[in-house]
Amino acid sequence: MTALLLCLVVVAADPPKQSAKAAETLQALHLEEGAKWRMHLDSAHKTKAELNRKPVYIWSNPTRSGGQNGSVFVWTFKGRPLIVGSIFSHPEAGRRMVCHELHSLATGALFPERDNAAEKWEPKAAIKLEPLKAAAAPDASPTRRLVQMRTLAREFTGHTIDYTKERWELRLLSQPLYRYEKPEGDIVDGSLFAFVTSAGTDPEVVLALEARKTESGSAWYCRAVRFSDSNLYVQHKGKEVWTSIRDDQNQLHFNPEHTYRLIRDKFMDELPELVAETAK
């Protein structure tokens, strides 16, 4: 069955001043880096999730590392996103550092690989979505289900605590990053939502909401995942339901299950378009 996908490209508000040519070059770089991943779903590498080459979100954070710019991509299989990846870069020591930040949404095994990669990503567990028990049943109408998902997403709030112990409130983006209707299997509908802070428009938390078929009908399921180096606290209707707190197991570059991975991948010469803008 061919999945019907609705992908909304969300462009972060108030990006740093940058020429259209420089922005285009950065986005091309981030796509090139993301395309290096092969997201296999079996150890024999016979099946894989496919990269959606159009970014679902373009972001900037002028407060970090001299100005970070990034693109968020999804890799899908049979209509469902199995991986969310934020590929970003920033100036450092006169050059450009390229980083890969990835989180699995796969409910089964995942075997990512890249050729000649200095650092690997080896998830050790599947992702489990939890039932949203108090939510009304998913509507039969796709249009009304989207309204439901937006309403459900607004029930979640949260904050971060950074390394200086400063607290930052999380803000839900008004548009879902990505919506997937009628994927194969037991999923009826789903969307990915992002939470950001006032420090920048890079995602700190991604929230997956899915309507799934069950024995008694269909029901909503959810899962929050980490996209931050800060401590994260998420509440649902005021009650804390999920945290990601840094410790010996939940480190800067990975979480305990290695379903999250941050890789400072490589230095490269600064892009000519950005060198020219800096010189102005």
mmCIF file of C-alpha atoms in Angstrom:
data_model
loop_
_atom_site.group_PDB
_atom_site.id
_atom_site.type_symbol
_atom_site.label_atom_id
_atom_site.label_comp_id
_atom_site.label_asym_id
_atom_site.label_seq_id
_atom_site.Cartn_x
_atom_site.Cartn_y
_atom_site.Cartn_z
ATOM 1 C CA MET A 1 0.000 0.000 0.000
ATOM 2 C CA THR A 2 1.331 3.406 -0.899
ATOM 3 C CA ALA A 3 1.421 5.660 2.127
ATOM 4 C CA LEU A 4 -0.089 9.114 1.889
ATOM 5 C CA LEU A 5 2.331 11.552 3.487
ATOM 6 C CA LEU A 6 1.864 15.156 4.381
ATOM 7 C CA CYS A 7 5.207 16.784 5.071
ATOM 8 C CA LEU A 8 5.260 20.362 6.298
ATOM 9 C CA VAL A 9 8.570 22.181 5.939
ATOM 10 C CA VAL A 10 8.745 24.569 8.863
ATOM 11 C CA VAL A 11 11.234 27.404 8.695
ATOM 12 C CA ALA A 12 12.342 28.752 12.055
ATOM 13 C CA ALA A 13 11.382 32.331 12.786
ATOM 14 C CA ASP A 14 13.910 35.163 13.108
ATOM 15 C CA PRO A 15 17.009 33.458 11.663
ATOM 16 C CA PRO A 16 20.306 35.344 11.775
ATOM 17 C CA LYS A 17 20.860 37.623 8.808
ATOM 18 C CA GLN A 18 22.207 35.486 6.007
ATOM 19 C CA SER A 19 22.093 35.683 2.239
ATOM 20 C CA ALA A 20 19.842 33.340 0.318
ATOM 21 C CA LYS A 21 22.919 31.860 -1.353
ATOM 22 C CA ALA A 22 24.604 31.108 1.983
ATOM 23 C CA ALA A 23 21.428 29.536 3.370
ATOM 24 C CA GLU A 24 21.052 27.418 0.233
ATOM 25 C CA THR A 25 24.672 26.257 0.498
ATOM 26 C CA LEU A 26 24.265 25.291 4.153
ATOM 27 C CA GLN A 27 21.096 23.343 3.438
ATOM 28 C CA ALA A 28 22.822 21.505 0.594
ATOM 29 C CA LEU A 29 25.706 20.633 2.932
ATOM 30 C CA HIS A 30 23.360 19.288 5.593
ATOM 31 C CA LEU A 31 21.451 17.199 3.054
ATOM 32 C CA GLU A 32 24.695 15.779 1.692
ATOM 33 C CA GLU A 33 25.754 14.782 5.210
ATOM 34 C CA GLY A 34 22.375 13.269 6.080
ATOM 35 C CA ALA A 35 22.351 11.239 2.870
ATOM 36 C CA LYS A 36 25.510 9.431 3.978
ATOM 37 C CA TRP A 37 23.490 7.406 6.491
ATOM 38 C CA ARG A 38 22.013 4.031 5.592
ATOM 39 C CA MET A 39 19.358 3.152 8.159
ATOM 40 C CA HIS A 40 19.067 -0.640 7.989
ATOM 41 C CA LEU A 41 16.262 -2.475 9.763
ATOM 42 C CA ASP A 42 17.956 -5.879 9.888
ATOM 43 C CA SER A 43 21.465 -7.109 10.601
ATOM 44 C CA ALA A 44 21.759 -8.502 7.062
ATOM 45 C CA HIS A 45 21.130 -5.002 5.667
ATOM 46 C CA LYS A 46 18.373 -6.184 3.330
ATOM 47 C CA THR A 47 15.780 -3.603 4.400
ATOM 48 C CA LYS A 48 16.235 0.066 5.218
ATOM 49 C CA ALA A 49 14.387 3.253 5.983
ATOM 50 C CA GLU A 50 14.569 5.871 3.239
ATOM 51 C CA LEU A 51 15.689 9.458 3.700
ATOM 52 C CA ASN A 52 13.114 12.112 2.878
ATOM 53 C CA ARG A 53 15.482 14.511 1.135
ATOM 54 C CA LYS A 54 13.320 17.544 1.809
ATOM 55 C CA PRO A 55 14.024 18.853 5.314
ATOM 56 C CA VAL A 56 10.991 19.024 7.577
ATOM 57 C CA TYR A 57 12.445 21.927 9.566
ATOM 58 C CA ILE A 58 15.193 24.504 9.080
ATOM 59 C CA TRP A 59 16.542 26.139 12.221
ATOM 60 C CA SER A 60 19.136 28.500 13.626
ATOM 61 C CA ASN A 61 20.629 29.213 17.030
ATOM 62 C CA PRO A 62 22.687 32.422 17.096
ATOM 63 C CA THR A 63 23.560 31.934 20.800
ATOM 64 C CA ARG A 64 25.566 28.709 20.409
ATOM 65 C CA SER A 65 29.031 28.091 18.951
ATOM 66 C CA GLY A 66 29.219 31.299 16.951
ATOM 67 C CA GLY A 67 25.878 30.618 15.287
ATOM 68 C CA GLN A 68 24.491 27.173 14.529
ATOM 69 C CA ASN A 69 22.381 26.389 11.466
ATOM 70 C CA GLY A 70 20.659 23.080 10.887
ATOM 71 C CA SER A 71 18.155 21.003 8.954
ATOM 72 C CA VAL A 72 15.902 18.295 10.378
ATOM 73 C CA PHE A 73 15.269 15.194 8.263
ATOM 74 C CA VAL A 74 13.220 12.040 8.657
ATOM 75 C CA TRP A 75 13.886 8.520 7.411
ATOM 76 C CA THR A 76 10.715 6.511 6.775
ATOM 77 C CA PHE A 77 9.691 2.903 6.178
ATOM 78 C CA LYS A 78 6.239 1.981 4.876
ATOM 79 C CA GLY A 79 5.057 5.491 5.596
ATOM 80 C CA ARG A 80 6.215 5.819 9.211
ATOM 81 C CA PRO A 81 9.201 7.932 10.324
ATOM 82 C CA LEU A 82 11.738 5.655 12.026
ATOM 83 C CA ILE A 83 14.548 8.166 12.508
ATOM 84 C CA VAL A 84 14.654 11.900 13.122
ATOM 85 C CA GLY A 85 17.971 13.586 12.425
ATOM 86 C CA SER A 86 19.171 17.147 12.896
ATOM 87 C CA ILE A 87 22.238 17.794 10.751
ATOM 88 C CA PHE A 88 23.830 21.107 11.686
ATOM 89 C CA SER A 89 27.044 23.071 11.454
ATOM 90 C CA HIS A 90 28.745 26.094 12.957
ATOM 91 C CA PRO A 91 31.966 28.100 12.668
ATOM 92 C CA GLU A 92 34.834 26.967 14.878
ATOM 93 C CA ALA A 93 38.489 28.021 14.856
ATOM 94 C CA GLY A 94 38.187 29.559 11.402
ATOM 95 C CA ARG A 95 36.662 26.445 9.905
ATOM 96 C CA ARG A 96 33.224 24.760 9.972
ATOM 97 C CA MET A 97 32.244 21.912 12.285
ATOM 98 C CA VAL A 98 29.557 19.524 11.040
ATOM 99 C CA CYS A 99 27.442 17.652 13.612
ATOM 100 C CA HIS A 100 24.891 14.851 13.368
ATOM 101 C CA GLU A 101 22.160 14.595 16.043
ATOM 102 C CA LEU A 102 19.903 11.562 15.642
ATOM 103 C CA HIS A 103 17.140 9.773 17.500
ATOM 104 C CA SER A 104 15.447 6.492 16.678
ATOM 105 C CA LEU A 105 11.672 6.207 16.575
ATOM 106 C CA ALA A 106 11.889 2.593 15.431
ATOM 107 C CA THR A 107 9.745 0.116 17.347
ATOM 108 C CA GLY A 108 12.097 -2.668 16.215
ATOM 109 C CA ALA A 109 15.802 -3.103 15.586
ATOM 110 C CA LEU A 110 17.851 -0.429 13.831
ATOM 111 C CA PHE A 111 21.325 -0.821 12.297
ATOM 112 C CA PRO A 112 22.621 2.552 11.047
ATOM 113 C CA GLU A 113 25.884 2.797 9.121
ATOM 114 C CA ARG A 114 28.043 5.240 7.184
ATOM 115 C CA ASP A 115 31.109 4.566 5.074
ATOM 116 C CA ASN A 116 34.433 5.497 6.695
ATOM 117 C CA ALA A 117 32.716 6.958 9.761
ATOM 118 C CA ALA A 118 35.001 7.669 12.714
ATOM 119 C CA GLU A 119 32.075 7.381 15.135
ATOM 120 C CA LYS A 120 29.211 4.917 14.907
ATOM 121 C CA TRP A 121 25.610 4.955 16.040
ATOM 122 C CA GLU A 122 24.456 1.637 17.470
ATOM 123 C CA PRO A 123 20.980 1.800 19.081
ATOM 124 C CA LYS A 124 20.554 -0.892 21.727
ATOM 125 C CA ALA A 125 16.776 -0.827 22.142
ATOM 126 C CA ALA A 126 13.505 -0.238 20.353
ATOM 127 C CA ILE A 127 11.325 2.778 21.060
ATOM 128 C CA LYS A 128 8.054 2.230 22.890
ATOM 129 C CA LEU A 129 5.175 4.677 22.597
ATOM 130 C CA GLU A 130 2.897 4.927 25.619
ATOM 131 C CA PRO A 131 -0.922 5.133 25.500
ATOM 132 C CA LEU A 132 -2.415 8.552 26.110
ATOM 133 C CA LYS A 133 -5.165 7.108 28.248
ATOM 134 C CA ALA A 134 -7.285 10.186 28.921
ATOM 135 C CA ALA A 135 -7.499 11.263 25.284
ATOM 136 C CA ALA A 136 -10.672 10.947 23.230
ATOM 137 C CA ALA A 137 -10.580 8.294 20.525
ATOM 138 C CA PRO A 138 -9.074 9.329 17.174
ATOM 139 C CA ASP A 139 -11.649 10.871 14.859
ATOM 140 C CA ALA A 140 -12.588 9.178 11.587
ATOM 141 C CA SER A 141 -11.804 12.379 9.662
ATOM 142 C CA PRO A 142 -8.129 13.076 8.791
ATOM 143 C CA THR A 143 -8.768 16.812 9.094
ATOM 144 C CA ARG A 144 -10.266 16.470 12.563
ATOM 145 C CA ARG A 145 -7.484 14.072 13.608
ATOM 146 C CA LEU A 146 -4.952 16.785 12.831
ATOM 147 C CA VAL A 147 -6.921 19.169 15.043
ATOM 148 C CA GLN A 148 -6.890 16.479 17.740
ATOM 149 C CA MET A 149 -3.139 16.019 17.461
ATOM 150 C CA ARG A 150 -2.482 19.739 17.754
ATOM 151 C CA THR A 151 -4.759 19.905 20.792
ATOM 152 C CA LEU A 152 -3.060 16.905 22.398
ATOM 153 C CA ALA A 153 0.398 18.353 21.732
ATOM 154 C CA ARG A 154 -0.588 21.580 23.513
ATOM 155 C CA GLU A 155 -1.319 19.547 26.644
ATOM 156 C CA PHE A 156 2.436 18.966 26.973
ATOM 157 C CA THR A 157 4.729 21.568 28.507
ATOM 158 C CA GLY A 158 8.276 21.496 29.758
ATOM 159 C CA HIS A 159 11.564 23.196 30.450
ATOM 160 C CA THR A 160 15.300 22.672 30.236
ATOM 161 C CA ILE A 161 18.084 23.285 32.735
ATOM 162 C CA ASP A 162 21.371 24.085 31.004
ATOM 163 C CA TYR A 163 24.934 23.559 32.246
ATOM 164 C CA THR A 164 24.879 26.970 33.999
ATOM 165 C CA LYS A 165 21.726 25.873 35.894
ATOM 166 C CA GLU A 166 19.616 28.382 33.979
ATOM 167 C CA ARG A 167 16.035 27.349 33.293
ATOM 168 C CA TRP A 168 14.506 27.704 29.816
ATOM 169 C CA GLU A 169 10.812 27.160 29.137
ATOM 170 C CA LEU A 170 9.904 24.920 26.223
ATOM 171 C CA ARG A 171 7.634 26.322 23.517
ATOM 172 C CA LEU A 172 5.628 24.117 21.154
ATOM 173 C CA LEU A 173 5.948 25.006 17.472
ATOM 174 C CA SER A 174 2.514 25.705 16.025
ATOM 175 C CA GLN A 175 2.961 23.416 13.015
ATOM 176 C CA PRO A 176 3.880 19.728 13.250
ATOM 177 C CA LEU A 177 7.275 18.954 11.774
ATOM 178 C CA TYR A 178 5.882 15.990 9.899
ATOM 179 C CA ARG A 179 2.548 14.255 9.482
ATOM 180 C CA TYR A 180 2.064 10.733 8.203
ATOM 181 C CA GLU A 181 -1.371 9.429 7.214
ATOM 182 C CA LYS A 182 -2.255 5.831 6.430
ATOM 183 C CA PRO A 183 1.128 4.161 6.764
ATOM 184 C CA GLU A 184 1.100 0.399 6.464
ATOM 185 C CA GLY A 185 0.260 -1.638 9.546
ATOM 186 C CA ASP A 186 -1.703 -0.649 12.626
ATOM 187 C CA ILE A 187 -0.999 3.090 12.534
ATOM 188 C CA VAL A 188 -3.920 5.255 11.443
ATOM 189 C CA ASP A 189 -2.262 8.664 11.615
ATOM 190 C CA GLY A 190 0.645 10.410 13.265
ATOM 191 C CA SER A 191 2.603 13.630 13.632
ATOM 192 C CA LEU A 192 5.930 14.794 15.000
ATOM 193 C CA PHE A 193 5.957 18.007 17.023
ATOM 194 C CA ALA A 194 8.942 20.034 18.217
ATOM 195 C CA PHE A 195 9.576 22.070 21.353
ATOM 196 C CA VAL A 196 12.127 24.894 21.299
ATOM 197 C CA THR A 197 13.348 27.574 23.716
ATOM 198 C CA SER A 198 13.922 31.309 23.378
ATOM 199 C CA ALA A 199 17.672 30.650 23.089
ATOM 200 C CA GLY A 200 17.232 29.457 19.505
ATOM 201 C CA THR A 201 14.860 27.596 17.261
ATOM 202 C CA ASP A 202 16.643 24.245 17.262
ATOM 203 C CA PRO A 203 14.466 21.408 18.609
ATOM 204 C CA GLU A 204 15.073 20.454 22.242
ATOM 205 C CA VAL A 205 12.338 17.794 22.433
ATOM 206 C CA VAL A 206 10.484 15.982 19.654
ATOM 207 C CA LEU A 207 7.049 14.580 20.522
ATOM 208 C CA ALA A 208 5.589 11.724 18.475
ATOM 209 C CA LEU A 209 1.792 11.339 18.533
ATOM 210 C CA GLU A 210 0.206 8.339 16.811
ATOM 211 C CA ALA A 211 -3.308 6.996 16.381
ATOM 212 C CA ARG A 212 -3.078 3.201 16.423
ATOM 213 C CA LYS A 213 -5.532 0.406 15.850
ATOM 214 C CA THR A 214 -6.270 -1.680 18.947
ATOM 215 C CA GLU A 215 -8.584 -4.577 19.751
ATOM 216 C CA SER A 216 -11.154 -2.125 21.099
ATOM 217 C CA GLY A 217 -10.879 0.426 18.293
ATOM 218 C CA SER A 218 -8.180 3.049 17.856
ATOM 219 C CA ALA A 219 -6.307 5.048 20.481
ATOM 220 C CA TRP A 220 -3.634 7.719 20.827
ATOM 221 C CA TYR A 221 -0.029 6.907 21.748
ATOM 222 C CA CYS A 222 2.860 9.265 22.453
ATOM 223 C CA ARG A 223 6.592 9.455 23.071
ATOM 224 C CA ALA A 224 8.938 12.360 23.811
ATOM 225 C CA VAL A 225 12.557 12.064 22.677
ATOM 226 C CA ARG A 226 15.660 14.063 23.422
ATOM 227 C CA PHE A 227 17.327 16.586 21.111
ATOM 228 C CA SER A 228 19.332 18.578 23.639
ATOM 229 C CA ASP A 229 22.495 18.599 25.728
ATOM 230 C CA SER A 230 20.545 20.139 28.638
ATOM 231 C CA ASN A 231 18.470 18.398 31.281
ATOM 232 C CA LEU A 232 14.900 18.040 30.014
ATOM 233 C CA TYR A 233 11.613 17.925 31.914
ATOM 234 C CA VAL A 234 8.270 17.312 30.182
ATOM 235 C CA GLN A 235 4.829 17.530 31.781
ATOM 236 C CA HIS A 236 1.418 16.421 30.557
ATOM 237 C CA LYS A 237 -1.395 18.509 32.007
ATOM 238 C CA GLY A 238 0.999 19.694 34.704
ATOM 239 C CA LYS A 239 2.217 16.235 35.743
ATOM 240 C CA GLU A 240 5.789 15.254 34.980
ATOM 241 C CA VAL A 241 5.788 12.312 32.567
ATOM 242 C CA TRP A 242 9.279 12.264 31.048
ATOM 243 C CA THR A 243 12.776 13.487 31.854
ATOM 244 C CA SER A 244 16.236 13.306 30.361
ATOM 245 C CA ILE A 245 18.801 14.172 33.016
ATOM 246 C CA ARG A 246 22.537 14.028 32.387
ATOM 247 C CA ASP A 247 24.476 11.411 34.356
ATOM 248 C CA ASP A 248 27.091 8.701 33.770
ATOM 249 C CA GLN A 249 24.674 6.752 31.561
ATOM 250 C CA ASN A 250 22.860 9.680 29.930
ATOM 251 C CA GLN A 251 25.818 11.568 28.553
ATOM 252 C CA LEU A 252 26.381 14.480 26.204
ATOM 253 C CA HIS A 253 26.677 12.328 23.095
ATOM 254 C CA PHE A 254 24.286 9.452 23.832
ATOM 255 C CA ASN A 255 21.524 8.223 26.132
ATOM 256 C CA PRO A 256 21.591 4.890 28.016
ATOM 257 C CA GLU A 257 19.932 2.946 25.180
ATOM 258 C CA HIS A 258 21.949 4.761 22.492
ATOM 259 C CA THR A 259 18.689 5.559 20.724
ATOM 260 C CA TYR A 260 19.985 9.150 20.839
ATOM 261 C CA ARG A 261 23.344 10.047 19.310
ATOM 262 C CA LEU A 262 25.210 13.332 18.892
ATOM 263 C CA ILE A 263 28.322 13.176 16.726
ATOM 264 C CA ARG A 264 30.785 16.028 16.198
ATOM 265 C CA ASP A 265 31.658 14.584 12.853
ATOM 266 C CA LYS A 266 34.246 16.636 11.042
ATOM 267 C CA PHE A 267 35.978 19.930 10.398
ATOM 268 C CA MET A 268 35.880 21.358 6.906
ATOM 269 C CA ASP A 269 37.001 24.585 5.289
ATOM 270 C CA GLU A 270 34.510 27.372 5.821
ATOM 271 C CA LEU A 271 32.036 27.740 2.990
ATOM 272 C CA PRO A 272 33.082 30.485 0.538
ATOM 273 C CA GLU A 273 29.662 32.160 0.758
ATOM 274 C CA LEU A 274 30.012 32.488 4.530
ATOM 275 C CA VAL A 275 33.612 33.681 4.310
ATOM 276 C CA ALA A 276 32.457 36.414 1.944
ATOM 277 C CA GLU A 277 29.647 37.470 4.297
ATOM 278 C CA THR A 278 31.972 37.545 7.314
ATOM 279 C CA ALA A 279 34.355 39.785 5.403
ATOM 280 C CA LYS A 280 31.651 42.387 4.690
#
